[in-house]
CSV table of C-alpha atoms in Angstrom, one decimal:
chain,number,residue,atom,x,y,z
A,1,UNK,CA,123.4,-45.4,-103.4
A,2,UNK,CA,121.9,-47.7,-100.9
A,3,UNK,CA,123.7,-50.7,-99.6
A,4,UNK,CA,121.1,-53.0,-100.7
A,5,UNK,CA,118.3,-52.7,-103.0
A,6,UNK,CA,116.7,-49.1,-104.1
A,7,UNK,CA,113.1,-49.7,-103.4
A,8,UNK,CA,112.2,-53.3,-101.6
A,9,UNK,CA,108.5,-54.1,-101.7
A,10,UNK,CA,108.3,-56.5,-98.8
A,11,UNK,CA,105.9,-59.6,-98.7
A,12,UNK,CA,101.9,-59.6,-98.1
A,13,UNK,CA,102.1,-56.0,-99.7
A,14,UNK,CA,99.0,-55.7,-101.6
A,15,UNK,CA,97.9,-52.9,-103.5
A,16,UNK,CA,101.2,-51.0,-103.6
A,17,UNK,CA,101.8,-48.0,-106.1
A,18,UNK,CA,105.3,-46.5,-107.2
A,19,UNK,CA,105.4,-44.0,-109.9
A,20,UNK,CA,108.1,-41.8,-111.3
A,21,UNK,CA,110.5,-42.9,-108.8
A,22,UNK,CA,113.9,-43.8,-109.5
A,23,UNK,CA,116.7,-46.2,-107.9
A,24,UNK,CA,120.3,-45.6,-108.8
A,25,UNK,CA,123.8,-47.3,-108.0
A,26,UNK,CA,122.2,-49.3,-105.1
A,27,UNK,CA,124.4,-52.4,-103.8
A,28,UNK,CA,121.6,-54.9,-104.9
A,29,UNK,CA,118.5,-54.8,-107.2
A,30,UNK,CA,117.1,-51.6,-108.2
A,31,UNK,CA,113.5,-52.3,-107.2
A,32,UNK,CA,112.4,-55.1,-105.6
A,33,UNK,CA,108.7,-57.1,-105.6
A,34,UNK,CA,109.2,-59.8,-102.9
A,35,UNK,CA,107.2,-63.0,-102.7
A,36,UNK,CA,103.6,-63.2,-101.5
A,37,UNK,CA,102.6,-59.8,-102.6
A,38,UNK,CA,99.2,-59.1,-104.9
A,39,UNK,CA,98.3,-56.3,-107.2
A,40,UNK,CA,101.9,-54.2,-107.4
A,41,UNK,CA,102.0,-51.4,-109.9
A,42,UNK,CA,105.2,-49.8,-111.1
A,43,UNK,CA,104.9,-46.9,-113.5
A,44,UNK,CA,107.1,-44.4,-114.9
A,45,UNK,CA,110.1,-45.5,-113.0
A,46,UNK,CA,114.0,-45.5,-113.6
A,47,UNK,CA,116.0,-48.3,-112.6
A,48,UNK,CA,120.1,-47.6,-113.5
A,49,UNK,CA,123.6,-48.7,-112.7
A,50,UNK,CA,122.8,-51.1,-109.9
A,51,UNK,CA,124.9,-54.2,-108.7
A,52,UNK,CA,121.9,-56.7,-109.7
A,53,UNK,CA,118.8,-56.5,-111.6
A,54,UNK,CA,117.2,-53.1,-112.5
A,55,UNK,CA,113.6,-54.9,-111.4
A,56,UNK,CA,113.5,-58.1,-109.5
A,57,UNK,CA,109.7,-59.4,-109.3
A,58,UNK,CA,109.9,-62.7,-107.2
A,59,UNK,CA,106.6,-63.8,-107.3
A,60,UNK,CA,107.7,-67.6,-106.1
A,61,UNK,CA,105.4,-68.7,-102.8
A,62,UNK,CA,107.2,-68.6,-99.5
A,63,UNK,CA,106.8,-72.2,-99.0
A,64,UNK,CA,106.4,-75.1,-101.6
A,65,UNK,CA,103.9,-76.9,-99.1
A,66,UNK,CA,102.4,-77.2,-95.6
A,67,UNK,CA,104.1,-74.7,-93.0
A,68,UNK,CA,104.7,-74.6,-89.8
A,69,UNK,CA,104.7,-71.1,-89.4
A,70,UNK,CA,101.7,-70.6,-91.9
A,71,UNK,CA,103.7,-69.4,-95.0
A,72,UNK,CA,102.0,-68.6,-97.9
A,73,UNK,CA,101.9,-71.4,-100.9
A,74,UNK,CA,100.2,-69.2,-103.2
A,75,UNK,CA,102.4,-67.4,-105.8
A,76,UNK,CA,102.2,-63.5,-106.0
A,77,UNK,CA,99.8,-62.1,-108.5
A,78,UNK,CA,99.1,-59.2,-110.7
A,79,UNK,CA,102.3,-56.9,-110.5
A,80,UNK,CA,102.7,-54.4,-113.5
A,81,UNK,CA,105.6,-52.6,-114.5
A,82,UNK,CA,104.8,-50.1,-117.2
A,83,UNK,CA,106.3,-47.1,-119.0
A,84,UNK,CA,109.3,-47.6,-117.1
A,85,UNK,CA,113.2,-47.9,-118.1
A,86,UNK,CA,116.1,-49.9,-116.9
A,87,UNK,CA,120.0,-49.2,-118.2
A,88,UNK,CA,123.4,-50.0,-117.0
A,89,UNK,CA,122.6,-53.0,-114.6
A,90,UNK,CA,125.0,-55.3,-114.0
A,91,UNK,CA,122.2,-58.1,-114.6
A,92,UNK,CA,119.3,-58.5,-116.2
A,93,UNK,CA,116.8,-55.4,-116.7
A,94,UNK,CA,113.8,-57.5,-115.5
A,95,UNK,CA,113.9,-60.6,-114.0
A,96,UNK,CA,110.2,-62.7,-113.0
A,97,UNK,CA,111.0,-65.2,-110.7
A,98,UNK,CA,107.4,-67.4,-110.3
A,99,UNK,CA,104.2,-65.3,-110.1
A,100,UNK,CA,101.0,-65.1,-111.7
A,101,UNK,CA,99.6,-62.5,-113.9
A,102,UNK,CA,102.6,-59.9,-114.4
A,103,UNK,CA,102.8,-57.4,-116.8
A,104,UNK,CA,105.6,-55.9,-118.8
A,105,UNK,CA,104.6,-53.1,-121.0
A,106,UNK,CA,105.8,-50.2,-122.9
A,107,UNK,CA,108.7,-50.2,-121.1
A,108,UNK,CA,112.7,-49.5,-122.3
A,109,UNK,CA,115.8,-51.7,-121.0
A,110,UNK,CA,119.0,-51.3,-122.5
A,111,UNK,CA,121.0,-54.4,-121.3
A,112,UNK,CA,124.2,-56.1,-122.9
A,113,UNK,CA,123.1,-59.6,-120.6
A,114,UNK,CA,119.3,-60.5,-121.0
A,115,UNK,CA,116.6,-57.7,-121.2
A,116,UNK,CA,113.8,-59.2,-119.8
A,117,UNK,CA,113.8,-62.9,-118.2
A,118,UNK,CA,110.9,-64.9,-116.8
A,119,UNK,CA,112.0,-67.9,-115.1
A,120,UNK,CA,110.3,-71.2,-114.0
A,121,UNK,CA,107.1,-70.7,-112.1
A,122,UNK,CA,105.9,-67.9,-113.9
A,123,UNK,CA,102.4,-68.4,-115.4
A,124,UNK,CA,99.4,-66.5,-117.5
A,125,UNK,CA,102.6,-63.1,-117.8
A,126,UNK,CA,102.5,-60.7,-120.4
A,127,UNK,CA,105.2,-59.0,-122.4
A,128,UNK,CA,104.3,-56.2,-124.7
A,129,UNK,CA,105.3,-53.1,-126.4
A,130,UNK,CA,108.7,-53.2,-124.7
A,131,UNK,CA,112.0,-51.6,-126.6
A,132,UNK,CA,115.0,-53.4,-125.9
A,133,UNK,CA,118.4,-52.2,-127.1
A,134,UNK,CA,122.2,-52.2,-126.4
A,135,UNK,CA,123.3,-55.3,-128.2
A,136,UNK,CA,121.7,-57.8,-125.6
A,137,UNK,CA,122.9,-61.2,-125.6
A,138,UNK,CA,119.3,-62.1,-125.6
A,139,UNK,CA,116.6,-60.0,-125.3
A,140,UNK,CA,113.9,-61.6,-124.0
A,141,UNK,CA,114.3,-65.2,-122.1
A,142,UNK,CA,111.5,-67.4,-121.4
A,143,UNK,CA,111.5,-70.6,-118.9
A,144,UNK,CA,111.5,-73.5,-118.3
A,145,UNK,CA,108.4,-74.0,-117.0
A,146,UNK,CA,106.6,-70.6,-117.8
A,147,UNK,CA,102.9,-71.7,-119.1
A,148,UNK,CA,100.5,-69.3,-120.6
A,149,UNK,CA,103.2,-66.4,-121.2
A,150,UNK,CA,102.2,-63.9,-124.3
A,151,UNK,CA,104.9,-62.0,-126.0
A,152,UNK,CA,104.0,-59.4,-128.9
A,153,UNK,CA,104.5,-56.4,-130.3
A,154,UNK,CA,108.3,-55.8,-128.8
A,155,UNK,CA,111.0,-54.1,-130.3
A,156,UNK,CA,114.4,-56.1,-129.7
A,157,UNK,CA,117.4,-54.3,-131.4
A,158,UNK,CA,120.5,-56.5,-132.7
A,159,UNK,CA,120.4,-59.1,-130.0
A,160,UNK,CA,122.6,-62.3,-130.2
A,161,UNK,CA,119.6,-63.9,-129.6
A,162,UNK,CA,116.1,-61.9,-129.9
A,163,UNK,CA,113.6,-64.0,-128.2
A,164,UNK,CA,115.0,-67.2,-126.1
A,165,UNK,CA,112.4,-69.8,-125.0
A,166,UNK,CA,113.3,-73.2,-123.6
């Protein structure tokens, strides 16, 4: 019941590990992995009834070109979300905005909208072994511009659109 996010892994964090934790009834996202992070692991976590997304993995670079402040123009990389769940969140169960090498594996999502969304700037991500239920509008949504994305072995139950690729 935090005003903003349940857990915020701040930019430039490297090697963060979050296991067997829960984020419930927060005013923002349940779990937020911020820009310019490296090698983040979320395992066995639960995100429920948050006002935004269950998990937001924001892998976009801090800047798109040269920066006077020296902000990184490299995307985040190596975030892994596994054996976790998201139910009853207001928006997407898992929203991935940019980043490289993100893995979403063996999770359970209950979403009325989109369960897993990979948006512009995502590259070389893997979505595998997930179970998606609760009649989502779309089970998995990819793109535009998400090169190298691999999706296999997921179960999407009763969606309007199982897999939406743009």
